[in-house]
PDB file of C-alpha atoms in Angstrom:
ATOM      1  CA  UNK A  12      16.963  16.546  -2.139  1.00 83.00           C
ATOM      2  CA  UNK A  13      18.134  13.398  -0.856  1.00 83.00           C
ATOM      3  CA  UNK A  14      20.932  12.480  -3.087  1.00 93.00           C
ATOM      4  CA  UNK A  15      19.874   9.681  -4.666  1.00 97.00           C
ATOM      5  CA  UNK A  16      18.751  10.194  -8.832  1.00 97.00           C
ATOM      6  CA  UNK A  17      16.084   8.180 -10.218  1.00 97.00           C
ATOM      7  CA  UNK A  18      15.206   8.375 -14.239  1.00 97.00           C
ATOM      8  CA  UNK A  19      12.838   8.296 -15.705  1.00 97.00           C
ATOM      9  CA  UNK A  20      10.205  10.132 -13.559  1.00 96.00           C
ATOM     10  CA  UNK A  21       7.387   8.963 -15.624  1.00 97.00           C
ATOM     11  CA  UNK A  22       7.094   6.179 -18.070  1.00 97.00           C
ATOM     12  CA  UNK A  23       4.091   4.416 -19.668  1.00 97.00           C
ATOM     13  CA  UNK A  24       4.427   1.422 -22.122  1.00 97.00           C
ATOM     14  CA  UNK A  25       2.086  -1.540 -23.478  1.00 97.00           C
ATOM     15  CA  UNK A  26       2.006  -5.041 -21.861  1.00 97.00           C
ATOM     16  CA  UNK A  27       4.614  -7.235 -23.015  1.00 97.00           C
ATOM     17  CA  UNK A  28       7.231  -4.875 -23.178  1.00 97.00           C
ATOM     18  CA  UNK A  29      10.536  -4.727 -21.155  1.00 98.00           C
ATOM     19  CA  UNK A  30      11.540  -1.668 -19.770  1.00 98.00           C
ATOM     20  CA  UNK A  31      14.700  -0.358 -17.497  1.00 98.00           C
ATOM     21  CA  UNK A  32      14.804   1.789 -14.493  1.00 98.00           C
ATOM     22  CA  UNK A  33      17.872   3.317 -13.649  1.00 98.00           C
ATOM     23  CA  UNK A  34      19.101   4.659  -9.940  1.00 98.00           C
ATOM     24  CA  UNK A  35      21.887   6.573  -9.014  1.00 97.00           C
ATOM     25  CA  UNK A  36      22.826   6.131  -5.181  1.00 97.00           C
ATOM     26  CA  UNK A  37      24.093   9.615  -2.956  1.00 96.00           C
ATOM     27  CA  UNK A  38      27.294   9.468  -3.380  1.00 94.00           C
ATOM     28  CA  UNK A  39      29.430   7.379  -1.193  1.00 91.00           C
ATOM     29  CA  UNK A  40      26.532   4.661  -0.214  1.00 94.00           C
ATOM     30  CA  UNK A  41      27.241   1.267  -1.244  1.00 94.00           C
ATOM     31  CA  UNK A  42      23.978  -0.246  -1.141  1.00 93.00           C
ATOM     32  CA  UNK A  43      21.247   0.110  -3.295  1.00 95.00           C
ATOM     33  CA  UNK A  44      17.213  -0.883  -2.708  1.00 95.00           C
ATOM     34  CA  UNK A  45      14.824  -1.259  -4.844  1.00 97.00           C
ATOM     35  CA  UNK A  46      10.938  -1.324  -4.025  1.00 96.00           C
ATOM     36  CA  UNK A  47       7.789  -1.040  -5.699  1.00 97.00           C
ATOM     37  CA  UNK A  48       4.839   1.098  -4.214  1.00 95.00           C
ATOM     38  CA  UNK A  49       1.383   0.609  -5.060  1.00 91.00           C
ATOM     39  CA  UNK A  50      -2.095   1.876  -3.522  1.00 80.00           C
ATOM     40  CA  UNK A  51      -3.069  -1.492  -2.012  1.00 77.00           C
ATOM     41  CA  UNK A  52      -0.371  -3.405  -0.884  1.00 81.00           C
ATOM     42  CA  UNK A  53       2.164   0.038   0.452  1.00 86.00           C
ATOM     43  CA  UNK A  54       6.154  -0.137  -0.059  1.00 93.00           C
ATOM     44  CA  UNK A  55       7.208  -3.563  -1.356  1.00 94.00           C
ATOM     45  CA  UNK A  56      10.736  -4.781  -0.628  1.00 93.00           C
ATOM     46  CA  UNK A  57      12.130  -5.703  -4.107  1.00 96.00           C
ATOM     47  CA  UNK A  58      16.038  -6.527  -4.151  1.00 95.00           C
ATOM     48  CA  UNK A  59      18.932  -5.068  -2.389  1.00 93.00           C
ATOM     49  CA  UNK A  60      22.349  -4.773  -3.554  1.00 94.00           C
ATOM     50  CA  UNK A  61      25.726  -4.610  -1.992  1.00 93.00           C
ATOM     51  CA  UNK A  62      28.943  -3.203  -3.522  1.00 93.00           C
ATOM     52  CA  UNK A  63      27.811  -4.858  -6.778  1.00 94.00           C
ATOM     53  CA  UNK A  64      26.717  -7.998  -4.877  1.00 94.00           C
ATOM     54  CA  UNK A  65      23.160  -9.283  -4.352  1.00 94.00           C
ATOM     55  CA  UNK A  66      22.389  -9.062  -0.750  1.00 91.00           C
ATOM     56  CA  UNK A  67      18.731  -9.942   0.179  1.00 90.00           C
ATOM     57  CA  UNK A  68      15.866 -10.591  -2.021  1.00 91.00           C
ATOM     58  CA  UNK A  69      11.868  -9.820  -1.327  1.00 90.00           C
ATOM     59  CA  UNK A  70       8.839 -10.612  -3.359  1.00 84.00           C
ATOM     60  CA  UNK A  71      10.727 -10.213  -6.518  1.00 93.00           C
ATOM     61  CA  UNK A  72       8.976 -11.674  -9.869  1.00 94.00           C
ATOM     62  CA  UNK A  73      11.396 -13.680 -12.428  1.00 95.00           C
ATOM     63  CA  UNK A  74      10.214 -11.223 -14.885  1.00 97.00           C
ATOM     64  CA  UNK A  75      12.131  -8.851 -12.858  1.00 97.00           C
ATOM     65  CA  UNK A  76      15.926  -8.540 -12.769  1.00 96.00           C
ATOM     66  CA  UNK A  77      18.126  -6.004 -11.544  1.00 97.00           C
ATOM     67  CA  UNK A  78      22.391  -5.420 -10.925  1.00 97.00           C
ATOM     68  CA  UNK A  79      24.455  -2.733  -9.423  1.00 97.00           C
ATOM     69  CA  UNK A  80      27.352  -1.971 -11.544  1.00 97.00           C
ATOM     70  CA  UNK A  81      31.038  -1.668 -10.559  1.00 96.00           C
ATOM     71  CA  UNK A  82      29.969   2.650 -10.078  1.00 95.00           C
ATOM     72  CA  UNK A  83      27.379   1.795  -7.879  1.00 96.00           C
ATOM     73  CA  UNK A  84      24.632   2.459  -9.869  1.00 97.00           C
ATOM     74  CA  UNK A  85      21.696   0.392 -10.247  1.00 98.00           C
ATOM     75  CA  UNK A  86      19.540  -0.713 -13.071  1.00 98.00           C
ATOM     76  CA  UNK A  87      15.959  -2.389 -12.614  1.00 98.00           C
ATOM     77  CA  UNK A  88      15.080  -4.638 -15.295  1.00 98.00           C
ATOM     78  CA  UNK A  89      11.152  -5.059 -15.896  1.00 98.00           C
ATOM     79  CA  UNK A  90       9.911  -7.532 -18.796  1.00 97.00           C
ATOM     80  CA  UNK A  91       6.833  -9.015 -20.437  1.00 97.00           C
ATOM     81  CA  UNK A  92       4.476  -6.245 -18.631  1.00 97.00           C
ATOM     82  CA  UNK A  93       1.248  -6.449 -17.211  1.00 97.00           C
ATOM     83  CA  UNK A  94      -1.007  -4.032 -16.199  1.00 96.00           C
ATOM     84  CA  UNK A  95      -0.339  -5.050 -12.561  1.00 94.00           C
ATOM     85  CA  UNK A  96       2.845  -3.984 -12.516  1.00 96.00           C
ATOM     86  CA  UNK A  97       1.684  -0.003 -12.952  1.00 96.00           C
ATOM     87  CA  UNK A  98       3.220   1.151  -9.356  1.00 96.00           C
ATOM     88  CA  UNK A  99       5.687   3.663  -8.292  1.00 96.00           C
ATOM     89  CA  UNK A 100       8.826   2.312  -7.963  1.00 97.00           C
ATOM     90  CA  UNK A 101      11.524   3.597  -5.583  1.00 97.00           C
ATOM     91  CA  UNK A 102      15.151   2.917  -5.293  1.00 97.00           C
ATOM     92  CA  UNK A 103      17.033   4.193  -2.058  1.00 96.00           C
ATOM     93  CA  UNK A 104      20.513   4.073  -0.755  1.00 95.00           C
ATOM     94  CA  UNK A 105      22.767   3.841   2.428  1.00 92.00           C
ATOM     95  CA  UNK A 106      26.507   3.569   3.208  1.00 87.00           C
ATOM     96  CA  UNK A 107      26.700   0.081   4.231  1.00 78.00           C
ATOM     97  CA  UNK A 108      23.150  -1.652   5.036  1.00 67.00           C
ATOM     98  CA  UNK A 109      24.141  -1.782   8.594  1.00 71.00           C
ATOM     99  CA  UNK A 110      21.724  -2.116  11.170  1.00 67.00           C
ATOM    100  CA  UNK A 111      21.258   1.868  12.080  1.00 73.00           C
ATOM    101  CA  UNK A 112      21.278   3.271   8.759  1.00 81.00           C
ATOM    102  CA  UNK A 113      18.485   5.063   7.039  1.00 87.00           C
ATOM    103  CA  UNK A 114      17.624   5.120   3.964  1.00 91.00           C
ATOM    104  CA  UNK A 115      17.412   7.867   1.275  1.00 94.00           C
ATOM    105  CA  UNK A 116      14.995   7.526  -1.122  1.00 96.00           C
ATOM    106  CA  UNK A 117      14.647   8.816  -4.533  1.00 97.00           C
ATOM    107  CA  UNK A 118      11.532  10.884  -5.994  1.00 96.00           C
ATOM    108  CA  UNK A 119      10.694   7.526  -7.958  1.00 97.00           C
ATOM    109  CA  UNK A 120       9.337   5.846 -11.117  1.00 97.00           C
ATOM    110  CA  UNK A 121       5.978   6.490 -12.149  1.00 97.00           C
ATOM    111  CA  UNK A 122       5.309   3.474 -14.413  1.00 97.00           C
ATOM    112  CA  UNK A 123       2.066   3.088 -16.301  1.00 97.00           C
ATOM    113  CA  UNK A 124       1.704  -0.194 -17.894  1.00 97.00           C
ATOM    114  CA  UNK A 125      -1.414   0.238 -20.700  1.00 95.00           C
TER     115      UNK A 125
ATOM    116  CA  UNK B  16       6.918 -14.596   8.203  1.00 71.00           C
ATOM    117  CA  UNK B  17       7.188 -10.836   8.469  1.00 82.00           C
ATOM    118  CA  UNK B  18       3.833  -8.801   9.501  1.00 91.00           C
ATOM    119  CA  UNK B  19       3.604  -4.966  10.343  1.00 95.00           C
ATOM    120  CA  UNK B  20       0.211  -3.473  11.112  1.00 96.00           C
ATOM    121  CA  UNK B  21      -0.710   0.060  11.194  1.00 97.00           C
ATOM    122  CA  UNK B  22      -4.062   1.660  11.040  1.00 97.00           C
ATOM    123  CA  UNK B  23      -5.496   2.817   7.312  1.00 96.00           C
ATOM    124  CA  UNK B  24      -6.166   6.179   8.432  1.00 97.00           C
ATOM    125  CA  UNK B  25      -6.344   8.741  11.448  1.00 98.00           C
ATOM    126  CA  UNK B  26      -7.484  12.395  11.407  1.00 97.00           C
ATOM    127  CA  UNK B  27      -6.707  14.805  13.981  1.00 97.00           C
ATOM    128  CA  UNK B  28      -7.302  18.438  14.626  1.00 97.00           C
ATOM    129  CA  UNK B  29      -4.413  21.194  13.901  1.00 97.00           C
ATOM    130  CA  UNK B  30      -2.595  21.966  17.343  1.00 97.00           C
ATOM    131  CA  UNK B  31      -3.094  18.512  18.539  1.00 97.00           C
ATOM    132  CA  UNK B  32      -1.531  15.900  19.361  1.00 97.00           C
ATOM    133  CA  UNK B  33      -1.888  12.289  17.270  1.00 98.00           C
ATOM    134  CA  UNK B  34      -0.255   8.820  18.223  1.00 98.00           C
ATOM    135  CA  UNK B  35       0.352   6.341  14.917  1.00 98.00           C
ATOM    136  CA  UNK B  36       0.596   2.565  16.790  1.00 98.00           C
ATOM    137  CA  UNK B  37       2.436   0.062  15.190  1.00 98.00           C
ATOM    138  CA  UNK B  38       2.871  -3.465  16.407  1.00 98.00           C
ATOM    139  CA  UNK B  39       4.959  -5.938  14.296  1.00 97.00           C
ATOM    140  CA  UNK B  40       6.053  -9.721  13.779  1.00 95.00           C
ATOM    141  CA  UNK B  41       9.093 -10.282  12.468  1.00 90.00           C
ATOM    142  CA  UNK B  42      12.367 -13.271  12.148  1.00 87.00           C
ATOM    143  CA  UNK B  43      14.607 -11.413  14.401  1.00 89.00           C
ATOM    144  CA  UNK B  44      14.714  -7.519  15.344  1.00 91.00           C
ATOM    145  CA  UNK B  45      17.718  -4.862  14.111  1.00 90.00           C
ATOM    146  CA  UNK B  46      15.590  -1.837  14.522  1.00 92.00           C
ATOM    147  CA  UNK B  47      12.108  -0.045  13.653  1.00 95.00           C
ATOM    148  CA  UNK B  48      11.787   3.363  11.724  1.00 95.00           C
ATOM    149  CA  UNK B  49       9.227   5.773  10.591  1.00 97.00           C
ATOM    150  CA  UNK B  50       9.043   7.397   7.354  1.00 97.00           C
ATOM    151  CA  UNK B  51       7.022  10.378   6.506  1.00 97.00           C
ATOM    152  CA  UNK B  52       5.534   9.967   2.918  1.00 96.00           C
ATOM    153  CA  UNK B  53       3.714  12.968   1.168  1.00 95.00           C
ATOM    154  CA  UNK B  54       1.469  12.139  -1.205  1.00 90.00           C
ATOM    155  CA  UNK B  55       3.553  10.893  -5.008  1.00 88.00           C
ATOM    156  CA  UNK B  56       6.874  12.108  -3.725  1.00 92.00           C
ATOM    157  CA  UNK B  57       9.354   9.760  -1.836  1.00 94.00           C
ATOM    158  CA  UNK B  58       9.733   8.841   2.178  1.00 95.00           C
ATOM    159  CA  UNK B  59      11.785  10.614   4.314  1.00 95.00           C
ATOM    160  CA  UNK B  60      13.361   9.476   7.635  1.00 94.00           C
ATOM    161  CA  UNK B  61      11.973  10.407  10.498  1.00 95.00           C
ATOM    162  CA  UNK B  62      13.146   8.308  13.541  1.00 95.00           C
ATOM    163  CA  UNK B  63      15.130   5.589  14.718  1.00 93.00           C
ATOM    164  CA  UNK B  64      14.484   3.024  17.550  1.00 95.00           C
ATOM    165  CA  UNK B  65      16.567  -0.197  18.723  1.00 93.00           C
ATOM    166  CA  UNK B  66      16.666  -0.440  22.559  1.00 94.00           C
ATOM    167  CA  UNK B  67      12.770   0.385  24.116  1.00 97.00           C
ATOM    168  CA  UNK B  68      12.002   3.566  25.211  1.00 96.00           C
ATOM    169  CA  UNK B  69      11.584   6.759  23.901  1.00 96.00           C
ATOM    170  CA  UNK B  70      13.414   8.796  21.109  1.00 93.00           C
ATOM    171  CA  UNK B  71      12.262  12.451  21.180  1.00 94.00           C
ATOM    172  CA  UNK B  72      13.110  14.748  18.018  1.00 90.00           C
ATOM    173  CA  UNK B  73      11.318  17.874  18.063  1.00 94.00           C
ATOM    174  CA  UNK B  74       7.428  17.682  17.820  1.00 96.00           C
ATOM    175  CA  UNK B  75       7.655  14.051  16.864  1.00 96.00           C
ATOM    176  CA  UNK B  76       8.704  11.330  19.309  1.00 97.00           C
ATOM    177  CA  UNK B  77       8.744   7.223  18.583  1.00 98.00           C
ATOM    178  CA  UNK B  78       8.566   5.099  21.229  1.00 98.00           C
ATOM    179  CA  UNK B  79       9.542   1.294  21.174  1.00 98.00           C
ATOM    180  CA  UNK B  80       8.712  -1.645  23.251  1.00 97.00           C
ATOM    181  CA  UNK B  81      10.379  -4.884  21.797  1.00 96.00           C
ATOM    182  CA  UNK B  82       8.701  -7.435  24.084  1.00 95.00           C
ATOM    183  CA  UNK B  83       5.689  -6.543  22.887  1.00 96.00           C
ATOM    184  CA  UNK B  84       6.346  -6.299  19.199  1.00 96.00           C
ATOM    185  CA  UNK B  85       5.089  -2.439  19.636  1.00 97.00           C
ATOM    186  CA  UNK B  86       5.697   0.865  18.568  1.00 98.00           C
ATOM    187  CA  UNK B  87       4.522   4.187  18.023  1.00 98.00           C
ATOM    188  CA  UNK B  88       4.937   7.791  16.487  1.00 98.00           C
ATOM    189  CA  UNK B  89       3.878  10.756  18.722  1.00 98.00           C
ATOM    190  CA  UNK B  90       3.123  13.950  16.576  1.00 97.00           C
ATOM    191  CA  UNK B  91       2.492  17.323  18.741  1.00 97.00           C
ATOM    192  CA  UNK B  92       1.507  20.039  18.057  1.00 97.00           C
ATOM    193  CA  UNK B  93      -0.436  19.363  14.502  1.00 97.00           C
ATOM    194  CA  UNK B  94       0.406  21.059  11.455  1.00 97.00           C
ATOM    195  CA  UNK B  95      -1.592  21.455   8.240  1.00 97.00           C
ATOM    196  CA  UNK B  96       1.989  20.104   6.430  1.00 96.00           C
ATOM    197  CA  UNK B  97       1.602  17.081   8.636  1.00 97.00           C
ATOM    198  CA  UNK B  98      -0.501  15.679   6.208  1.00 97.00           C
ATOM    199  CA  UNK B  99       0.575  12.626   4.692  1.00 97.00           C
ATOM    200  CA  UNK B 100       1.078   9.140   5.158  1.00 96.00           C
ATOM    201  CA  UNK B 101       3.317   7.712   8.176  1.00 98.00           C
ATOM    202  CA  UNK B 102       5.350   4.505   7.244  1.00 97.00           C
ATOM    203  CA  UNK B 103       6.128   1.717   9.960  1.00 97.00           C
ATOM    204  CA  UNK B 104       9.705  -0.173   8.674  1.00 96.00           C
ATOM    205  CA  UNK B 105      11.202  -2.755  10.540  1.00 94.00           C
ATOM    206  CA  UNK B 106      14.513  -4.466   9.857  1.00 90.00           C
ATOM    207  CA  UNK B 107      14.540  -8.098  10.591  1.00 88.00           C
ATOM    208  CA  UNK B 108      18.362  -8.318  10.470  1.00 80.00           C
ATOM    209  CA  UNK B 109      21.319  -6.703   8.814  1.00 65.00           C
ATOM    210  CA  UNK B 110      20.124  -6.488   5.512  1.00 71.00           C
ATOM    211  CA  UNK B 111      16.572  -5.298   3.983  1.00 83.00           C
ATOM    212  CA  UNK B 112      13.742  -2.875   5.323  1.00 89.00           C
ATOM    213  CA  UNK B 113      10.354  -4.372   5.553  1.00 91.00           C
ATOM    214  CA  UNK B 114       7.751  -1.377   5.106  1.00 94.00           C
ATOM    215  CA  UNK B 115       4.129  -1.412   6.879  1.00 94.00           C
ATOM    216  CA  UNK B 116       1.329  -0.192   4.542  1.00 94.00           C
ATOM    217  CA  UNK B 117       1.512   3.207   6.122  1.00 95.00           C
ATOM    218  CA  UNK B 118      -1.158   5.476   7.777  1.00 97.00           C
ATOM    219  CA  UNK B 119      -2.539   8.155   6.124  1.00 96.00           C
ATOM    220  CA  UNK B 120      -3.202  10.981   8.313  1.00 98.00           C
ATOM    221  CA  UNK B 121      -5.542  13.612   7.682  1.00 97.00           C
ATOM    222  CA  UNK B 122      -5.073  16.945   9.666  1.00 97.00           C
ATOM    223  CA  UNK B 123      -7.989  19.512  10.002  1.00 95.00           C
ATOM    224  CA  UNK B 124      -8.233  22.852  10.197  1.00 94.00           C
TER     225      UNK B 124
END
């Protein structure tokens, strides 16, 4: 168990619709990541966060959002779905984001997109 | 922009021993790691490198050379649980993790 709580596990919902992810970092890391795995294209780089701050940004679409709030959770924000965005998405977590640090990942989203 | 290539696939025997290359082009260097990734469950960490040479942990060992843009994961000593898929990460500077497509490693009995 890594420390780091994802929910849901599983979630499958129509195109069009918005949905949230939620992700709970181990407890005293400060910075959140968020990325989205699918077969082809491996572990995408989504956002990272920072003590509540946006710190560095990847291939994420506008129809994505995401924030960390002031208890250091994290919320990914998915809307008008397509059936491309069916992936596994991951958040992980480390104290700082400084150079040396791991990460810890969470067991993940499973989102279906029908 | 940021590239990290690592083979599709390898298979290897049980009791062996498998090397996972990885060579990589990114905007600056702060450090490469390798995740191990079972199949629908999440990475974990297996290594660390910054300076070149080698970092040896057990049965698996990561090497790094940063002139050449080159690494690789060492695995000795093969078990069946070894199967899964071995991740490539490098970070470019102080903040985000770029992830290689991973190589999925197939161990046989």
């Amino acid at each position: 168990d890594s420390g780091v709580t994802q929910t849901p596990k599983h979630l499958i919902t129509a195109t069009g619709q918005r949905v949230t992810l939620r992700c709970s970092p181990r407890s005293g890391d400060l910075s959140v990541y968020w990325y989205q795995q699918s077969l082809d294209q491996g572990l995408q780089f989504l956002i990272q966060y920072y003590n509540g701050e946006e710190r560095a940004k990847g291939n994420i679409l506008e129809r994505f959002s995401a924030q960390q709030f002031p208890d250091l959770h994290s919320e990914l924000n998915l809307s008008s779905l397509e059936l491309g965005d069916s992936a596994l998405y991951f958040c992980a977590s480390s104290v700082d984001g400084g150079s040396n640090e791991k990460l810890f990942f969470g067991s993940g989203t499973q989102l279906s997109v029908l | 922009g940021q590239n990290i290539d690592q083979p599709t696939e390898m298979t290897a025997t049980e009791g062996a021993i498998v090397q996972i290359n990885c060579t990589y082009q990114t905007s600056g260097f702060n450090g490469l790691f390798w995740y191990q990734q079972h199949a629908g469950e999440a990475p974990t960490f297996l290594s660390y490198n910054v300076l070149d040479g080698l970092e040896e942990k057990g049965r698996f060992s990561s090497f790094l050379s940063r002139s050449k843009g080159y690494s690789y994961l060492l695995l000795k000593e093969l078990q069946m649980k070894d199967s899964a898929s071995y991740l490539c990460a490098v970070r470019p500077r102080g903040d985000k993790i770029i992830f290689g497509k991973g190589t999925r490693l197939h161990i046989l009995p």
